[in-house]
Amino acid sequence: AQSVTQPDIHITVSEGASLELRCNYSYGATPYLFWYVQSPGQGLQLLLKYFSGDTLVQGIKGFEAEFKRSQSSFNLRKPSVHWSDAAEYFCAVGAMGSSYKLIFGSGTRLLVRP
Amino acid sequence: DSGVTQTPKHLITATGQRVTLRCSPRSGDLSVYWYQQSLDQGLQFLIQYYNGEERAKGNILERFSAQQFPDLHSELNLSSLELGDSALYFCASSDPRGNSPLHFGNGTRLTVT
């Protein structure tokens, strides 16, 4: 079955510290992978996406993610967290084509300590 | 701003009622997707339309229906509402090119009392 697992419900980091949010997926075909961020009262904003090629992808707001096929993982990283990064982060997997639906993980809520 | 517009932002209604949620996709996008976000189910794909035609169905209840109009805006109709239908409903759109990600609106928060 296709699924996405984000094992951490909450993560708290200090401002300026590094961040890694975990994402593991189960998908029958070659996956397309995404990270979205949701701030309170807002929609989901695309941070970055992986389709093919270089397994380290750069996104907006200084985020990056690395696709590791052998580990079925697509972890999100940021070297130095800012207070404005506090939000909920969703990993998603899907496949492109005429019929396109994303499967989302349950999300990780990031809290940033001053 | 994603360019996807959803109205209304908030909706409060009673059980048994019917509501319509509206979505205008980004300019040029032909596909519209509806998602439901609830505390217990997370983000669930409901349905996709492409250029006016239904393209994919997910976990959409029979009480729910959607359509996409010639101007590409979409409506999600929820009927015989139950308390459990309270959720945030998102619309997303994508353009016709391959490998195009979804762009989400800010959602409609539905509260059923």
PDB file of N, CA and C in Angstrom, chain B residues 15-74:
ATOM      1  N   THR B  15     -26.207  20.284  11.349  1.00  0.00           N
ATOM      2  CA  THR B  15     -26.292  18.930  10.809  1.00  0.00           C
ATOM      3  C   THR B  15     -27.502  18.817   9.886  1.00  0.00           C
ATOM      4  N   GLY B  16     -27.338  18.033   8.848  1.00  0.00           N
ATOM      5  CA  GLY B  16     -28.408  17.815   7.893  1.00  0.00           C
ATOM      6  C   GLY B  16     -28.450  18.820   6.761  1.00  0.00           C
ATOM      7  N   GLN B  17     -27.701  19.896   6.885  1.00  0.00           N
ATOM      8  CA  GLN B  17     -27.721  20.943   5.876  1.00  0.00           C
ATOM      9  C   GLN B  17     -26.812  20.606   4.698  1.00  0.00           C
ATOM     10  N   ARG B  18     -26.876  21.483   3.696  1.00  0.00           N
ATOM     11  CA  ARG B  18     -26.042  21.336   2.499  1.00  0.00           C
ATOM     12  C   ARG B  18     -25.266  22.630   2.296  1.00  0.00           C
ATOM     13  N   VAL B  19     -23.992  22.490   1.894  1.00  0.00           N
ATOM     14  CA  VAL B  19     -23.173  23.675   1.633  1.00  0.00           C
ATOM     15  C   VAL B  19     -22.409  23.491   0.330  1.00  0.00           C
ATOM     16  N   THR B  20     -21.974  24.608  -0.215  1.00  0.00           N
ATOM     17  CA  THR B  20     -21.166  24.594  -1.437  1.00  0.00           C
ATOM     18  C   THR B  20     -19.894  25.390  -1.193  1.00  0.00           C
ATOM     19  N   LEU B  21     -18.778  24.756  -1.484  1.00  0.00           N
ATOM     20  CA  LEU B  21     -17.474  25.399  -1.380  1.00  0.00           C
ATOM     21  C   LEU B  21     -16.986  25.689  -2.798  1.00  0.00           C
ATOM     22  N   ARG B  22     -16.367  26.841  -2.950  1.00  0.00           N
ATOM     23  CA  ARG B  22     -15.974  27.264  -4.276  1.00  0.00           C
ATOM     24  C   ARG B  22     -14.464  27.434  -4.374  1.00  0.00           C
ATOM     25  N   CYS B  23     -13.952  27.134  -5.553  1.00  0.00           N
ATOM     26  CA  CYS B  23     -12.508  27.231  -5.783  1.00  0.00           C
ATOM     27  C   CYS B  23     -12.251  27.799  -7.167  1.00  0.00           C
ATOM     28  N   SER B  24     -11.369  28.789  -7.237  1.00  0.00           N
ATOM     29  CA  SER B  24     -10.878  29.288  -8.514  1.00  0.00           C
ATOM     30  C   SER B  24      -9.409  28.923  -8.637  1.00  0.00           C
ATOM     31  N   PRO B  25      -9.059  28.148  -9.648  1.00  0.00           N
ATOM     32  CA  PRO B  25      -7.657  27.720  -9.769  1.00  0.00           C
ATOM     33  C   PRO B  25      -6.756  28.857 -10.241  1.00  0.00           C
ATOM     34  N   ARG B  26      -5.464  28.600 -10.216  1.00  0.00           N
ATOM     35  CA  ARG B  26      -4.515  29.555 -10.765  1.00  0.00           C
ATOM     36  C   ARG B  26      -4.770  29.715 -12.261  1.00  0.00           C
ATOM     37  N   SER B  27      -4.469  30.908 -12.761  1.00  0.00           N
ATOM     38  CA  SER B  27      -4.640  31.157 -14.179  1.00  0.00           C
ATOM     39  C   SER B  27      -3.807  30.162 -14.989  1.00  0.00           C
ATOM     40  N   GLY B  28      -4.451  29.491 -15.941  1.00  0.00           N
ATOM     41  CA  GLY B  28      -3.742  28.538 -16.784  1.00  0.00           C
ATOM     42  C   GLY B  28      -3.793  27.105 -16.306  1.00  0.00           C
ATOM     43  N   ASP B  29      -4.157  26.908 -15.042  1.00  0.00           N
ATOM     44  CA  ASP B  29      -4.222  25.537 -14.523  1.00  0.00           C
ATOM     45  C   ASP B  29      -5.531  24.876 -14.943  1.00  0.00           C
ATOM     46  N   LEU B  30      -5.442  23.652 -15.422  1.00  0.00           N
ATOM     47  CA  LEU B  30      -6.624  22.947 -15.877  1.00  0.00           C
ATOM     48  C   LEU B  30      -7.152  21.948 -14.846  1.00  0.00           C
ATOM     49  N   SER B  31      -6.292  21.534 -13.939  1.00  0.00           N
ATOM     50  CA  SER B  31      -6.683  20.534 -12.945  1.00  0.00           C
ATOM     51  C   SER B  31      -7.029  21.188 -11.626  1.00  0.00           C
ATOM     52  N   VAL B  32      -8.075  20.673 -11.009  1.00  0.00           N
ATOM     53  CA  VAL B  32      -8.472  21.095  -9.670  1.00  0.00           C
ATOM     54  C   VAL B  32      -8.606  19.851  -8.802  1.00  0.00           C
ATOM     55  N   TYR B  33      -8.086  19.941  -7.596  1.00  0.00           N
ATOM     56  CA  TYR B  33      -8.128  18.830  -6.647  1.00  0.00           C
ATOM     57  C   TYR B  33      -8.776  19.325  -5.364  1.00  0.00           C
ATOM     58  N   TRP B  34      -9.523  18.455  -4.737  1.00  0.00           N
ATOM     59  CA  TRP B  34     -10.099  18.769  -3.432  1.00  0.00           C
ATOM     60  C   TRP B  34      -9.526  17.810  -2.389  1.00  0.00           C
ATOM     61  N   TYR B  35      -9.149  18.405  -1.255  1.00  0.00           N
ATOM     62  CA  TYR B  35      -8.619  17.645  -0.131  1.00  0.00           C
ATOM     63  C   TYR B  35      -9.380  18.033   1.125  1.00  0.00           C
ATOM     64  N   GLN B  36      -9.473  17.077   2.028  1.00  0.00           N
ATOM     65  CA  GLN B  36     -10.070  17.323   3.338  1.00  0.00           C
ATOM     66  C   GLN B  36      -8.990  17.142   4.398  1.00  0.00           C
ATOM     67  N   GLN B  37      -8.901  18.101   5.303  1.00  0.00           N
ATOM     68  CA  GLN B  37      -7.942  17.982   6.402  1.00  0.00           C
ATOM     69  C   GLN B  37      -8.695  17.974   7.725  1.00  0.00           C
ATOM     70  N   SER B  38      -8.617  16.861   8.418  1.00  0.00           N
ATOM     71  CA  SER B  38      -9.247  16.753   9.723  1.00  0.00           C
ATOM     72  C   SER B  38      -8.230  16.233  10.719  1.00  0.00           C
ATOM     73  N   LEU B  39      -8.539  16.422  11.991  1.00  0.00           N
ATOM     74  CA  LEU B  39      -7.583  16.031  13.035  1.00  0.00           C
ATOM     75  C   LEU B  39      -7.347  14.527  13.039  1.00  0.00           C
ATOM     76  N   ASP B  40      -8.404  13.762  12.826  1.00  0.00           N
ATOM     77  CA  ASP B  40      -8.244  12.309  12.937  1.00  0.00           C
ATOM     78  C   ASP B  40      -7.796  11.654  11.643  1.00  0.00           C
ATOM     79  N   GLN B  41      -8.108  12.236  10.505  1.00  0.00           N
ATOM     80  CA  GLN B  41      -7.770  11.611   9.214  1.00  0.00           C
ATOM     81  C   GLN B  41      -6.594  12.268   8.500  1.00  0.00           C
ATOM     82  N   GLY B  42      -6.183  13.433   8.971  1.00  0.00           N
ATOM     83  CA  GLY B  42      -5.107  14.126   8.273  1.00  0.00           C
ATOM     84  C   GLY B  42      -5.589  14.666   6.939  1.00  0.00           C
ATOM     85  N   LEU B  43      -4.678  14.782   5.991  1.00  0.00           N
ATOM     86  CA  LEU B  43      -4.998  15.309   4.662  1.00  0.00           C
ATOM     87  C   LEU B  43      -5.396  14.156   3.746  1.00  0.00           C
ATOM     88  N   GLN B  44      -6.639  14.181   3.297  1.00  0.00           N
ATOM     89  CA  GLN B  44      -7.153  13.108   2.456  1.00  0.00           C
ATOM     90  C   GLN B  44      -7.571  13.667   1.102  1.00  0.00           C
ATOM     91  N   PHE B  45      -7.146  12.999   0.041  1.00  0.00           N
ATOM     92  CA  PHE B  45      -7.558  13.369  -1.304  1.00  0.00           C
ATOM     93  C   PHE B  45      -9.011  12.981  -1.522  1.00  0.00           C
ATOM     94  N   LEU B  46      -9.786  13.912  -2.031  1.00  0.00           N
ATOM     95  CA  LEU B  46     -11.200  13.642  -2.281  1.00  0.00           C
ATOM     96  C   LEU B  46     -11.467  13.358  -3.758  1.00  0.00           C
ATOM     97  N   ILE B  47     -11.123  14.323  -4.609  1.00  0.00           N
ATOM     98  CA  ILE B  47     -11.481  14.176  -6.008  1.00  0.00           C
ATOM     99  C   ILE B  47     -10.654  15.133  -6.850  1.00  0.00           C
ATOM    100  N   GLN B  48     -10.465  14.767  -8.128  1.00  0.00           N
ATOM    101  CA  GLN B  48      -9.750  15.603  -9.085  1.00  0.00           C
ATOM    102  C   GLN B  48     -10.590  15.811 -10.330  1.00  0.00           C
ATOM    103  N   TYR B  49     -10.567  17.032 -10.834  1.00  0.00           N
ATOM    104  CA  TYR B  49     -11.158  17.341 -12.128  1.00  0.00           C
ATOM    105  C   TYR B  49     -10.081  17.894 -13.044  1.00  0.00           C
ATOM    106  N   TYR B  50     -10.200  17.533 -14.315  1.00  0.00           N
ATOM    107  CA  TYR B  50      -9.279  18.048 -15.323  1.00  0.00           C
ATOM    108  C   TYR B  50     -10.107  18.592 -16.470  1.00  0.00           C
ATOM    109  N   ASN B  51     -10.022  19.880 -16.682  1.00  0.00           N
ATOM    110  CA  ASN B  51     -10.698  20.536 -17.803  1.00  0.00           C
ATOM    111  C   ASN B  51     -12.179  20.154 -17.878  1.00  0.00           C
ATOM    112  N   GLY B  52     -12.807  20.119 -16.734  1.00  0.00           N
ATOM    113  CA  GLY B  52     -14.240  19.882 -16.688  1.00  0.00           C
ATOM    114  C   GLY B  52     -14.662  18.445 -16.471  1.00  0.00           C
ATOM    115  N   GLU B  53     -13.712  17.531 -16.542  1.00  0.00           N
ATOM    116  CA  GLU B  53     -14.077  16.125 -16.395  1.00  0.00           C
ATOM    117  C   GLU B  53     -13.467  15.525 -15.131  1.00  0.00           C
ATOM    118  N   GLU B  54     -14.208  14.656 -14.492  1.00  0.00           N
ATOM    119  CA  GLU B  54     -13.685  13.967 -13.331  1.00  0.00           C
ATOM    120  C   GLU B  54     -12.549  13.053 -13.765  1.00  0.00           C
ATOM    121  N   ARG B  55     -11.417  13.140 -13.055  1.00  0.00           N
ATOM    122  CA  ARG B  55     -10.242  12.376 -13.458  1.00  0.00           C
ATOM    123  C   ARG B  55      -9.851  11.313 -12.436  1.00  0.00           C
ATOM    124  N   ALA B  56     -10.031  11.631 -11.157  1.00  0.00           N
ATOM    125  CA  ALA B  56      -9.669  10.656 -10.124  1.00  0.00           C
ATOM    126  C   ALA B  56     -10.518  10.882  -8.896  1.00  0.00           C
ATOM    127  N   LYS B  57     -10.802   9.778  -8.227  1.00  0.00           N
ATOM    128  CA  LYS B  57     -11.588   9.843  -6.999  1.00  0.00           C
ATOM    129  C   LYS B  57     -10.807   9.227  -5.859  1.00  0.00           C
ATOM    130  N   GLY B  58     -10.935   9.862  -4.707  1.00  0.00           N
ATOM    131  CA  GLY B  58     -10.292   9.319  -3.523  1.00  0.00           C
ATOM    132  C   GLY B  58     -11.337   8.952  -2.501  1.00  0.00           C
ATOM    133  N   ASN B  59     -11.097   9.348  -1.271  1.00  0.00           N
ATOM    134  CA  ASN B  59     -11.996   8.986  -0.174  1.00  0.00           C
ATOM    135  C   ASN B  59     -13.169   9.944  -0.064  1.00  0.00           C
ATOM    136  N   ILE B  60     -13.912  10.077  -1.113  1.00  0.00           N
ATOM    137  CA  ILE B  60     -15.031  11.016  -1.110  1.00  0.00           C
ATOM    138  C   ILE B  60     -16.329  10.277  -0.812  1.00  0.00           C
ATOM    139  N   LEU B  61     -17.075  10.817   0.151  1.00  0.00           N
ATOM    140  CA  LEU B  61     -18.332  10.202   0.537  1.00  0.00           C
ATOM    141  C   LEU B  61     -19.378  10.411  -0.553  1.00  0.00           C
ATOM    142  N   GLU B  62     -20.370   9.536  -0.563  1.00  0.00           N
ATOM    143  CA  GLU B  62     -21.440   9.671  -1.557  1.00  0.00           C
ATOM    144  C   GLU B  62     -22.255  10.943  -1.330  1.00  0.00           C
ATOM    145  N   ARG B  63     -22.250  11.452  -0.117  1.00  0.00           N
ATOM    146  CA  ARG B  63     -22.967  12.693   0.202  1.00  0.00           C
ATOM    147  C   ARG B  63     -22.249  13.918  -0.366  1.00  0.00           C
ATOM    148  N   PHE B  64     -21.041  13.718  -0.826  1.00  0.00           N
ATOM    149  CA  PHE B  64     -20.255  14.816  -1.364  1.00  0.00           C
ATOM    150  C   PHE B  64     -20.195  14.681  -2.892  1.00  0.00           C
ATOM    151  N   SER B  65     -20.195  15.809  -3.561  1.00  0.00           N
ATOM    152  CA  SER B  65     -20.024  15.791  -5.009  1.00  0.00           C
ATOM    153  C   SER B  65     -19.278  17.044  -5.423  1.00  0.00           C
ATOM    154  N   ALA B  66     -18.734  17.010  -6.598  1.00  0.00           N
ATOM    155  CA  ALA B  66     -17.994  18.167  -7.088  1.00  0.00           C
ATOM    156  C   ALA B  66     -18.229  18.319  -8.579  1.00  0.00           C
ATOM    157  N   GLN B  67     -17.904  19.479  -9.081  1.00  0.00           N
ATOM    158  CA  GLN B  67     -17.920  19.694 -10.517  1.00  0.00           C
ATOM    159  C   GLN B  67     -16.952  20.806 -10.861  1.00  0.00           C
ATOM    160  N   GLN B  68     -16.535  20.810 -12.120  1.00  0.00           N
ATOM    161  CA  GLN B  68     -15.687  21.875 -12.631  1.00  0.00           C
ATOM    162  C   GLN B  68     -16.389  22.483 -13.838  1.00  0.00           C
ATOM    163  N   PHE B  69     -16.474  23.773 -13.837  1.00  0.00           N
ATOM    164  CA  PHE B  69     -17.243  24.502 -14.828  1.00  0.00           C
ATOM    165  C   PHE B  69     -16.369  24.902 -16.013  1.00  0.00           C
ATOM    166  N   PRO B  70     -17.004  25.331 -17.122  1.00  0.00           N
ATOM    167  CA  PRO B  70     -16.211  25.719 -18.308  1.00  0.00           C
ATOM    168  C   PRO B  70     -15.161  26.788 -18.028  1.00  0.00           C
ATOM    169  N   ASP B  71     -15.401  27.658 -17.060  1.00  0.00           N
ATOM    170  CA  ASP B  71     -14.376  28.668 -16.753  1.00  0.00           C
ATOM    171  C   ASP B  71     -13.310  28.108 -15.798  1.00  0.00           C
ATOM    172  N   LEU B  72     -13.388  26.826 -15.526  1.00  0.00           N
ATOM    173  CA  LEU B  72     -12.434  26.031 -14.741  1.00  0.00           C
ATOM    174  C   LEU B  72     -12.568  26.189 -13.229  1.00  0.00           C
ATOM    175  N   HIS B  73     -13.469  27.050 -12.765  1.00  0.00           N
ATOM    176  CA  HIS B  73     -13.653  27.057 -11.335  1.00  0.00           C
ATOM    177  C   HIS B  73     -14.389  25.781 -10.922  1.00  0.00           C
ATOM    178  N   SER B  74     -14.270  25.441  -9.665  1.00  0.00           N
ATOM    179  CA  SER B  74     -14.840  24.189  -9.192  1.00  0.00           C
ATOM    180  C   SER B  74     -15.666  24.429  -7.935  1.00  0.00           C
TER     181      SER B  74
END
